Amino acid sequence: MTSSNRNLKQEINEKLMDETLRGALNRFAAAYPIARAKAYENVDDIDALRNSVRDMKRDTVERIEEIADQFEAQVTARGGKVFRAKDGEALKQYLYNLCQEKGVKRIAKSKSMATEEIHLNHFLEEKGLYVKETDLGEWIISIAGHKPSHMVMPAIHLDRNQVAKYFSQELHKDVEPDIALMVQEARVTLRDEFLLADMGITGANFGIAENGAIGLVTNEGNARLVATLPPIQVVIIGYEKLIPTIKDAVPILSTLPRNATGQLMTSYMSMISGPAPALVKKDGQWVEQEKELYVILFDNGRLRAAKEDKLKQIYQCVRCASCLNVCPVYTLVGGHVYGHIYAGGIGAILTALLNGMNDFKQINEMCIGCRRCTEICPGKIDIPGLIEYLRAKTVEQEGLPFGVKAVFENVLANRKVFHNLLRLASIGQKPFTTGRLIRHLPLFFAGLAKDRSLPAVADTPFRDRVKMVTKQVKKPKKRIAFFSGCNIDFVFPEIGESVYKVLQDLNLEMVFPEAQSCCGKPVIGMGDLETARKIAKQNILAFEEAKADYIMFACPTCAETWHLAYVELFKDDPEWSKRIAKLAHSVREFTSFVASEYDKLGRLKKTVGGQKITYHDSCHMKRGLTIYTEPRKLLASAPGYEFVEMQDSDKCCGMAGAFGIKYAELSMPILKKKIDTIKECGADVIAVGCPACMMQIQGGLDKQAPNIKIKHVAEIIAEQIK
């Protein structure tokens, strides 16, 4: 289904209303992290294991043609035949011709996402062939008429009552919704399929160039039966599944089961190298017959990706689907809303490569950018980064929508216009403002403030207050230039005041470059790199003039943008690359900087008693800047507070910039889970290190738990200074 005839918003709302789906996904999302952690508890260095997967895959993609040639030679030497399919049409036609040549009428299949990718079953059935899925999950969705909603657990969106209904319809008898009973029914029903099939089609978890073997990792054993019983075996394997040696299978086998299902190893691990004898029934007797093996190496955009510096990362994917298991959006709505076969952030990337950019352009916005996927991925794929890269490619080729382009070029890229509009907004919002919050909005804007209050633009921005809070520091230790970012400057100026108070107390000279503007992250996120460079240059010039020792940030998104994104923006521009490299080296995040200074001064002494305070990890802070212990040390040492940890402190709050507004229907359930965990830990105060998270959580607390207060870490520390 293409983006032109889909109503994504409607599909999202339908899934949000599906209580069965929500229940199944919630239960799995709660159980998965525990199971995975237990599976890894005896692994001394998980990061080293993940590095080994990444490095091996990186090395392989650099010589993928050589590896493919070696794999083909080894398969051929062992009696198999190899066909290289450029795309889905070539694969389907080759397979159909093979069926015609060999007189194949019945086909048994094991699970293969590559065949789902090209709708192979539908094609073969249209040609008059009998095709039966033998993986339990795949069989269930085939009789239900559904697409897979997960790469590993294709029927995760269904509960046992729904499955029993489909079983009853398929088997023409009443089947009770008892899982053990239904598994037995499936086993009995599918047993003959293995024995009667003329051809077995399998996928592969990996293909080894050294010996031409394929590896199959399963829990049901059906893939082993499909690979061994029918007289003809066809293996469909994408180029990204190829690895050089049998030793290279070890890190895959060490991570794939743990990440996919929380198991040390699946029930069946099969290595198949060359055709084995097959059992066929002749004259009522089972006899051995020489087996035929055909391996189809599948391209469909994979080789093109191997030649692109960024996109070649997809070769690091082992198809464990752990990225889906921790994705806040996937665990709300499941996989079907992504339109094609592959779901989640990795699904958006694969859809772009294998199905086309038209489908990508709609579903890519459902990536919230929280990076839990990257944190857990065995191959360390930067999924959000690849999505931003593909967005930029789309903008480069097609441009932005007129309205968005006009705002970016004429407002965000023009500091004076942007800031004047924000000042006007502070006046225009008055009819809807109560204190510092907007609790109700009229007409079609009402939904934005239904379940959360919105922050009001401050009457006086920080840039107009900075002179009042700047002190003359005698013999300062360092000169600090403060980058406020839009939120602190115009929404939460009191955070800026606290930052100044704390840093000046440390005998640091503070300066505020007036020419600074938005960091440009919203523009980068939308893929408009040309405008982003204009904004970045304005900020670089402003802070070069400040001649500071450090550039201080109390917003991790802005800090990460300066430290990483700016460097990437100018990588092909020697002059500006040199200039930003010098400034990026001086970037400092407030909580980590202050924690280090306080540690030197002996101020990080744990306190007991007082208001209970907990901490929410911003995604950009923890997974972007890898800062998470420092804010906790500061809070634990703050007099008048007792620090308590809350569950899932690093789960996204659902803001994610424009996502929180455009997809409010998704943002709100994510926020509600965050508010619930805050309440469950019994905290009186929730501390944050990110103004965007503060904006989101403050709005949720106001509607759902007004007795709990929210403060930036800088405000907590500033309270202690007389």
Tab-separated table of N, CA, C and O in Angstrom, residues 50 53 61 84 153 155 199 204 219 261 267 297 357 361 380 396 404 424 469 521 594 597 613 621 665 678 682:
chain	number	residue	atom	x	y	z
A	50	ARG	N	29.003	-6.727	21.120
A	50	ARG	CA	28.328	-5.964	20.066
A	50	ARG	C	29.343	-5.369	19.087
A	50	ARG	O	29.095	-5.322	17.876
A	53	VAL	N	30.297	-7.933	16.513
A	53	VAL	CA	29.294	-8.071	15.441
A	53	VAL	C	29.437	-6.921	14.458
A	53	VAL	O	29.517	-7.118	13.234
A	61	VAL	N	30.986	-5.913	4.498
A	61	VAL	CA	30.329	-5.092	3.484
A	61	VAL	C	31.350	-4.399	2.591
A	61	VAL	O	31.065	-4.106	1.416
A	84	ARG	N	21.739	-15.323	-8.703
A	84	ARG	CA	21.755	-13.990	-8.109
A	84	ARG	C	20.574	-13.195	-8.665
A	84	ARG	O	20.533	-12.909	-9.866
A	153	MET	N	8.395	-12.246	15.656
A	153	MET	CA	7.101	-12.767	16.122
A	153	MET	C	5.991	-12.171	15.260
A	153	MET	O	5.348	-11.190	15.646
A	155	ALA	N	2.998	-12.803	14.550
A	155	ALA	CA	1.601	-12.765	14.997
A	155	ALA	C	1.467	-12.167	16.393
A	155	ALA	O	0.479	-12.437	17.094
A	199	MET	N	8.942	-29.193	-2.753
A	199	MET	CA	10.003	-28.207	-2.577
A	199	MET	C	9.877	-27.573	-1.198
A	199	MET	O	8.774	-27.318	-0.717
A	204	ALA	N	17.529	-17.697	5.659
A	204	ALA	CA	18.790	-18.016	6.327
A	204	ALA	C	19.126	-16.884	7.280
A	204	ALA	O	18.917	-15.718	6.958
A	219	ASN	N	13.007	-21.873	16.830
A	219	ASN	CA	12.517	-22.461	18.072
A	219	ASN	C	11.547	-23.617	17.846
A	219	ASN	O	11.207	-24.322	18.785
A	261	THR	N	14.716	-13.001	21.576
A	261	THR	CA	13.721	-13.644	22.444
A	261	THR	C	14.169	-13.787	23.892
A	261	THR	O	13.476	-14.417	24.688
A	267	SER	N	15.939	-23.206	20.322
A	267	SER	CA	15.808	-24.659	20.434
A	267	SER	C	16.561	-25.399	19.340
A	267	SER	O	17.062	-26.501	19.549
A	297	LEU	N	20.711	-15.674	-4.107
A	297	LEU	CA	21.283	-14.489	-3.465
A	297	LEU	C	20.473	-13.284	-3.910
A	297	LEU	O	20.417	-12.976	-5.101
A	357	MET	N	11.163	5.512	-1.789
A	357	MET	CA	11.150	6.660	-0.895
A	357	MET	C	9.741	7.197	-0.642
A	357	MET	O	9.518	7.875	0.353
A	361	LYS	N	8.738	8.400	3.145
A	361	LYS	CA	8.467	9.796	3.500
A	361	LYS	C	7.348	9.928	4.517
A	361	LYS	O	7.319	10.879	5.295
A	380	LYS	N	25.006	-2.242	16.492
A	380	LYS	CA	25.214	-0.820	16.782
A	380	LYS	C	24.846	0.082	15.593
A	380	LYS	O	25.577	1.017	15.254
A	396	GLU	N	17.028	17.073	-0.469
A	396	GLU	CA	17.977	17.451	-1.511
A	396	GLU	C	17.411	17.192	-2.910
A	396	GLU	O	17.607	17.979	-3.833
A	404	VAL	N	6.782	24.810	5.046
A	404	VAL	CA	7.903	24.473	5.929
A	404	VAL	C	9.155	25.205	5.480
A	404	VAL	O	9.901	25.769	6.295
A	424	LEU	N	6.099	38.530	20.221
A	424	LEU	CA	4.693	38.764	19.903
A	424	LEU	C	3.822	37.639	20.443
A	424	LEU	O	2.701	37.869	20.912
A	469	VAL	N	21.477	39.391	35.933
A	469	VAL	CA	21.990	38.240	36.690
A	469	VAL	C	23.496	38.037	36.489
A	469	VAL	O	24.082	37.150	37.106
A	521	LYS	N	18.463	22.292	15.357
A	521	LYS	CA	18.092	20.877	15.398
A	521	LYS	C	16.770	20.587	14.675
A	521	LYS	O	16.679	19.586	13.945
A	594	VAL	N	29.340	20.722	36.239
A	594	VAL	CA	29.207	21.116	37.648
A	594	VAL	C	29.521	19.940	38.567
A	594	VAL	O	30.165	20.109	39.617
A	597	GLU	N	33.214	19.764	38.910
A	597	GLU	CA	33.738	20.843	39.747
A	597	GLU	C	33.392	20.623	41.216
A	597	GLU	O	34.232	20.840	42.104
A	613	ILE	N	13.039	13.302	45.641
A	613	ILE	CA	13.267	13.814	44.296
A	613	ILE	C	13.777	12.682	43.410
A	613	ILE	O	14.586	11.862	43.833
A	621	MET	N	20.490	13.346	26.391
A	621	MET	CA	21.490	13.399	27.462
A	621	MET	C	22.148	12.035	27.653
A	621	MET	O	23.376	11.903	27.601
A	665	GLU	N	-1.411	12.117	19.403
A	665	GLU	CA	-2.102	10.884	19.777
A	665	GLU	C	-1.124	9.783	20.185
A	665	GLU	O	-1.485	8.873	20.941
A	678	ILE	N	6.557	8.197	37.481
A	678	ILE	CA	6.937	9.252	38.438
A	678	ILE	C	6.091	9.127	39.702
A	678	ILE	O	6.598	9.188	40.830
A	682	GLY	N	6.888	7.681	44.185
A	682	GLY	CA	6.578	8.486	45.364
A	682	GLY	C	7.318	9.798	45.453
A	682	GLY	O	7.444	10.379	46.542
